[in-house]
XYZ file of C-alpha atoms in Angstrom:
364
model
C 35.140 5.204 -28.712
C 37.460 5.870 -25.498
C 39.605 3.252 -25.789
C 42.355 5.791 -24.817
C 41.285 5.870 -21.136
C 43.566 3.345 -19.359
C 41.080 0.098 -18.609
C 41.580 0.838 -14.793
C 40.855 4.541 -15.049
C 37.517 3.895 -17.035
C 35.313 3.930 -13.905
C 37.053 6.569 -12.383
C 36.174 8.659 -14.918
C 32.837 8.318 -14.816
C 32.724 9.109 -11.418
C 34.714 12.521 -11.892
C 32.767 13.369 -14.904
C 29.448 12.703 -12.514
C 30.927 14.768 -9.873
C 31.416 17.608 -12.399
C 27.923 17.771 -13.566
C 26.551 18.061 -9.608
C 28.766 20.803 -8.931
C 27.796 22.570 -12.155
C 24.253 21.786 -11.539
C 24.406 23.029 -7.800
C 25.946 26.527 -8.859
C 23.551 26.993 -11.254
C 20.829 26.697 -8.766
C 22.348 29.153 -6.515
C 22.085 31.786 -9.614
C 18.524 30.950 -11.055
C 15.272 30.629 -10.426
C 13.479 26.788 -11.247
C 10.667 28.381 -13.183
C 12.703 30.390 -15.279
C 13.245 29.808 -18.974
C 17.099 29.455 -18.384
C 16.636 26.938 -15.964
C 14.223 24.747 -18.624
C 16.822 25.548 -21.449
C 19.962 24.115 -18.898
C 17.753 20.857 -17.856
C 17.346 20.611 -21.559
C 20.807 20.877 -22.825
C 22.611 19.428 -20.103
C 19.948 16.449 -19.850
C 20.740 15.593 -23.515
C 24.525 16.429 -22.878
C 24.227 13.744 -19.876
C 22.133 10.925 -21.758
C 24.489 11.201 -25.041
C 27.837 11.161 -22.914
C 26.384 7.900 -20.459
C 25.541 5.944 -23.716
C 28.665 6.297 -25.694
C 30.632 5.889 -22.531
C 29.093 2.749 -20.692
C 27.858 1.486 -24.249
C 31.342 1.382 -25.830
C 33.514 0.433 -23.134
C 35.972 -2.101 -23.531
C 34.968 -5.761 -23.359
C 36.932 -6.818 -20.060
C 36.769 -8.510 -16.788
C 38.153 -5.311 -14.912
C 33.778 -4.918 -15.305
C 33.537 -8.148 -13.647
C 30.702 -9.856 -15.340
C 31.105 -8.448 -18.387
C 33.995 -10.397 -18.874
C 31.822 -13.648 -18.712
C 29.255 -12.120 -20.898
C 31.491 -11.479 -23.864
C 33.069 -14.985 -23.536
C 29.937 -17.004 -23.698
C 28.871 -14.271 -26.577
C 32.019 -14.656 -28.805
C 31.743 -18.754 -27.787
C 28.329 -18.484 -29.297
C 29.753 -16.499 -32.402
C 32.324 -18.913 -32.698
C 29.693 -21.475 -33.527
C 30.153 -23.446 -29.811
C 27.134 -24.752 -28.350
C 26.009 -22.944 -25.157
C 23.138 -25.429 -23.382
C 20.785 -22.604 -22.010
C 18.833 -24.086 -18.772
C 17.604 -20.822 -17.350
C 17.393 -16.971 -17.979
C 15.919 -17.608 -20.971
C 15.041 -14.394 -22.565
C 18.025 -12.579 -21.925
C 20.144 -15.632 -23.208
C 18.087 -16.223 -26.343
C 17.951 -12.560 -26.815
C 22.037 -12.869 -26.553
C 21.875 -15.998 -29.292
C 19.920 -13.661 -31.432
C 22.053 -10.598 -31.096
C 25.239 -13.094 -32.173
C 24.031 -13.514 -35.494
C 23.909 -9.743 -36.278
C 26.174 -7.904 -34.567
C 29.678 -8.296 -32.614
C 30.196 -8.519 -28.608
C 30.953 -4.612 -28.681
C 27.897 -3.560 -30.497
C 25.929 -6.250 -27.796
C 26.930 -4.135 -24.969
C 26.071 -0.894 -26.890
C 22.364 -2.206 -27.080
C 22.191 -3.068 -23.559
C 23.661 -0.072 -22.469
C 20.398 1.504 -24.374
C 18.069 -0.971 -22.815
C 19.397 -0.284 -19.313
C 19.627 3.472 -19.563
C 16.522 4.924 -22.032
C 13.993 3.956 -20.032
C 15.374 6.020 -17.170
C 15.089 9.052 -19.432
C 11.621 8.179 -20.602
C 10.722 7.963 -17.449
C 11.964 11.275 -16.386
C 10.912 13.016 -19.235
C 7.280 11.559 -18.849
C 6.896 12.516 -15.433
C 8.885 15.914 -14.778
C 8.813 17.531 -18.065
C 10.933 20.189 -18.497
C 13.048 19.628 -15.513
C 13.742 15.662 -16.180
C 17.185 16.221 -16.337
C 17.666 16.433 -12.365
C 15.529 13.063 -12.092
C 17.513 11.722 -14.513
C 20.762 12.682 -13.030
C 19.986 11.376 -9.589
C 18.789 7.840 -11.349
C 22.196 7.581 -13.227
C 24.148 8.852 -10.613
C 22.909 6.658 -7.937
C 25.080 4.270 -5.828
C 24.885 1.169 -8.081
C 23.824 2.637 -11.378
C 27.436 2.075 -12.689
C 28.036 -1.139 -11.028
C 24.633 -2.870 -12.714
C 25.493 -1.467 -15.472
C 29.006 -2.769 -15.826
C 28.911 -6.085 -14.039
C 25.020 -6.920 -12.455
C 23.926 -6.261 -15.777
C 21.252 -8.563 -16.294
C 19.744 -7.765 -12.629
C 20.150 -3.707 -14.162
C 18.423 -4.071 -17.402
C 15.429 -6.106 -15.877
C 15.348 -3.407 -13.224
C 15.297 -0.636 -15.794
C 12.409 -2.614 -18.229
C 10.219 -2.782 -14.847
C 10.873 1.236 -14.587
C 9.574 1.236 -18.114
C 6.681 -0.440 -16.652
C 5.801 2.266 -14.830
C 6.041 4.264 -17.656
C 3.341 3.011 -18.489
C 1.728 3.132 -15.167
C -1.936 4.417 -16.776
C -1.736 1.457 -19.367
C -2.242 -1.611 -17.411
C -2.254 -4.285 -19.941
C 1.507 -2.935 -21.101
C 2.519 -2.555 -17.888
C 1.834 -5.723 -16.638
C 3.625 -7.088 -19.886
C 6.657 -5.063 -19.361
C 6.738 -6.424 -15.752
C 6.638 -9.870 -16.982
C 9.615 -9.246 -19.416
C 11.711 -7.876 -16.688
C 10.973 -10.939 -14.529
C 11.514 -13.363 -17.591
C 15.156 -11.594 -17.471
C 15.981 -11.825 -14.231
C 13.640 -13.945 -11.560
C 14.886 -11.473 -8.739
C 12.080 -8.780 -9.902
C 9.253 -11.201 -8.538
C 10.324 -8.824 -4.998
C 9.324 -5.560 -6.799
C 6.858 -6.731 -8.671
C 4.986 -8.263 -5.371
C 5.355 -5.462 -3.480
C 4.052 -3.434 -6.519
C 0.861 -5.507 -6.256
C 0.780 -5.345 -2.340
C 0.891 -1.437 -2.267
C -1.437 -1.808 -5.064
C -3.950 -3.159 -2.797
C -3.031 -1.697 0.627
C -3.039 1.805 0.085
C -2.376 3.076 3.426
C 0.963 4.555 3.038
C 1.249 4.026 7.178
C 1.390 0.433 6.382
C 4.276 0.963 4.386
C 6.138 2.995 7.270
C 5.318 0.286 9.547
C 6.413 -2.619 7.824
C 10.015 -1.020 7.209
C 10.232 -0.238 10.680
C 9.089 -3.997 11.391
C 11.754 -5.062 9.296
C 14.526 -3.930 11.120
C 14.159 -5.676 14.945
C 12.707 -8.652 13.352
C 16.510 -8.796 10.867
C 18.009 -8.006 13.870
C 16.480 -10.935 16.439
C 16.047 -13.275 13.422
C 20.053 -13.281 12.564
C 20.480 -15.560 9.494
C 16.894 -17.143 10.107
C 15.806 -15.238 7.447
C 18.732 -15.721 4.637
C 17.833 -19.334 5.032
C 13.875 -19.228 4.855
C 14.243 -17.075 1.712
C 17.149 -19.031 0.408
C 15.094 -22.298 0.352
C 12.493 -20.722 -1.601
C 14.894 -19.930 -4.847
C 12.772 -17.158 -6.271
C 12.204 -19.495 -9.294
C 15.912 -19.412 -9.956
C 17.484 -22.940 -9.114
C 20.473 -22.524 -6.776
C 21.461 -19.023 -7.829
C 19.400 -17.249 -4.550
C 19.557 -19.575 -1.993
C 23.858 -19.381 -3.450
C 23.236 -15.431 -2.810
C 21.597 -15.797 0.338
C 23.159 -18.710 2.453
C 26.660 -19.279 0.980
C 29.979 -17.719 2.652
C 30.992 -14.204 1.418
C 33.168 -14.952 -1.657
C 33.028 -11.722 -3.424
C 35.181 -8.652 -2.385
C 33.189 -5.912 -3.505
C 31.748 -2.770 -1.663
C 29.509 -5.463 0.364
C 32.901 -7.502 0.929
C 31.531 -8.422 4.633
C 28.630 -9.579 5.867
C 26.533 -7.990 8.781
C 23.620 -6.215 9.435
C 24.942 -2.961 7.468
C 23.648 -0.322 9.459
C 26.086 2.123 6.905
C 23.388 1.067 4.105
C 20.586 1.259 6.244
C 21.338 4.596 6.844
C 21.903 4.699 3.080
C 18.018 3.365 1.994
C 16.723 5.759 4.768
C 16.947 8.150 2.408
C 13.924 7.492 0.120
C 11.888 6.642 3.289
C 12.786 9.756 4.978
C 11.891 11.818 1.486
C 8.191 9.904 0.972
C 7.354 10.182 5.061
C 8.502 13.997 4.530
C 6.771 14.859 1.414
C 3.444 12.403 2.248
C 2.680 12.905 5.670
C 4.357 16.408 6.125
C 3.689 18.070 3.022
C 0.467 16.287 2.467
C 1.339 14.936 -1.050
C -1.858 12.595 -2.171
C -0.550 11.665 -5.489
C -1.426 8.174 -6.399
C 1.220 7.114 -8.353
C 3.753 8.783 -6.082
C 2.571 6.573 -2.826
C 2.004 3.772 -4.945
C 6.403 3.927 -5.863
C 7.094 4.761 -2.439
C 4.783 1.449 -1.264
C 7.474 -0.340 -3.564
C 10.298 0.828 -2.240
C 9.278 0.140 1.417
C 8.253 -3.462 0.841
C 11.037 -4.560 -1.650
C 13.583 -2.647 0.882
C 11.890 -4.089 4.080
C 12.562 -7.919 2.430
C 16.348 -6.598 2.064
C 16.533 -5.706 5.203
C 15.748 -9.002 6.425
C 18.556 -10.749 4.227
C 20.721 -8.091 4.784
C 23.431 -10.254 6.055
C 23.677 -12.412 2.983
C 26.538 -12.506 0.507
C 25.496 -10.562 -2.431
C 22.996 -8.540 -0.652
C 23.682 -5.949 -2.965
C 21.745 -7.471 -5.521
C 18.702 -7.632 -3.115
C 19.322 -4.389 -2.195
C 19.094 -2.476 -5.875
C 15.785 -4.291 -5.895
C 14.890 -1.327 -3.817
C 17.620 0.927 -4.211
C 17.105 1.242 -8.351
C 13.778 3.605 -7.132
C 15.148 5.785 -4.696
C 16.274 8.451 -7.266
C 11.989 8.797 -8.279
C 11.493 8.834 -4.833
C 13.593 11.515 -3.563
C 13.261 13.851 -7.023
C 9.388 13.242 -8.106
C 8.133 15.847 -5.563
C 10.665 18.442 -5.729
C 9.535 18.473 -9.997
C 5.904 18.175 -9.854
C 4.945 20.839 -6.673
C 5.925 23.593 -5.530
C 6.979 22.948 -1.625
C 8.990 25.823 -0.741
C 10.686 29.184 -1.755
C 13.871 29.135 -3.341
C 12.742 25.294 -4.231
C 15.774 25.293 -7.103
C 18.308 25.558 -4.370
C 16.567 22.583 -2.767
C 17.389 20.848 -5.721
C 20.928 21.411 -6.096
C 21.546 20.969 -2.563
C 19.421 17.408 -2.638
C 21.242 16.777 -6.214
C 24.906 17.621 -4.638
C 24.402 15.366 -1.629
C 23.039 12.590 -3.100
C 25.416 12.235 -5.636
C 28.071 13.145 -3.070
C 27.135 9.937 -0.977
C 27.796 8.002 -4.207
C 31.219 9.623 -4.860
C 32.576 9.232 -1.376
C 31.447 5.635 -1.732
C 34.014 5.340 -4.800
C 36.584 7.209 -3.273
C 36.701 4.922 0.264
C 36.309 1.396 -2.247
């Protein structure tokens, strides 16, 4: 649908359009009240505009190695279509789903389906927990730092985390929730980290424990150096050598994580959600059981990433917590009356949050 856009301009267009959304929302927040009918109408109209645009723009992009792993998936897909035998030794759920799709659709349609699986759970989550104001949460989700890279490059990781979010949509229906978590694990075995964090934070419900775990991970990582990469790499996370390669091999990926070492910049980025949870829970005394559990998942999963922060491809592990940053920051803003002129705060938070994504894109 958007093939008229030059392939090397395709990703920049996404970031520029998202910047336009954020500026319009910010300006709207300074001329309206959060509880006005006009604001609810704005949220609905812009929410569906954004949802449709993301689905079409992400889902109908050209199949190209310009988008990283998409090219590999596309090549494998067309090999299966051509009748070539592909031996499946791991990632069974995703790969057998891909084989099934080859029987009924071409590669472009397959990637559109993947975009739907990746995006629609974010819409459902936002709609359920934030009602009329779902657009603001959805924007932060799709405007997050790693949303586009994991929708175009780290595709399997991306859809696995979206299915995990869909599981949280069914938080009050435990059987379905756990079934979806198992599905996310079957798509990408690294989801064992947020799933384990979900279990731990469900058992230990004191949010101070999550904060202590996160804070303790920083000196442990600084002191331990490469010990943690080797230790966790040896565990493998049920994915044979992939996890070990991601954690212990030298850097070969020239992307935004193009150098290893203790990444103070991305620790700072991670602290956005840490501060948000601390502020809402301890300063604003929010006792929402779901929110505290959500913050616990993030804090434990992010603490794991801090321990292996020096690893090549550590973005793959960072995303296992970062995909929850948006609801942690936005959920209380939409569900609770916290300040006067709250809509102005929401508009400012949304703009600043996306500005980090935008500046990192310009920097790259």
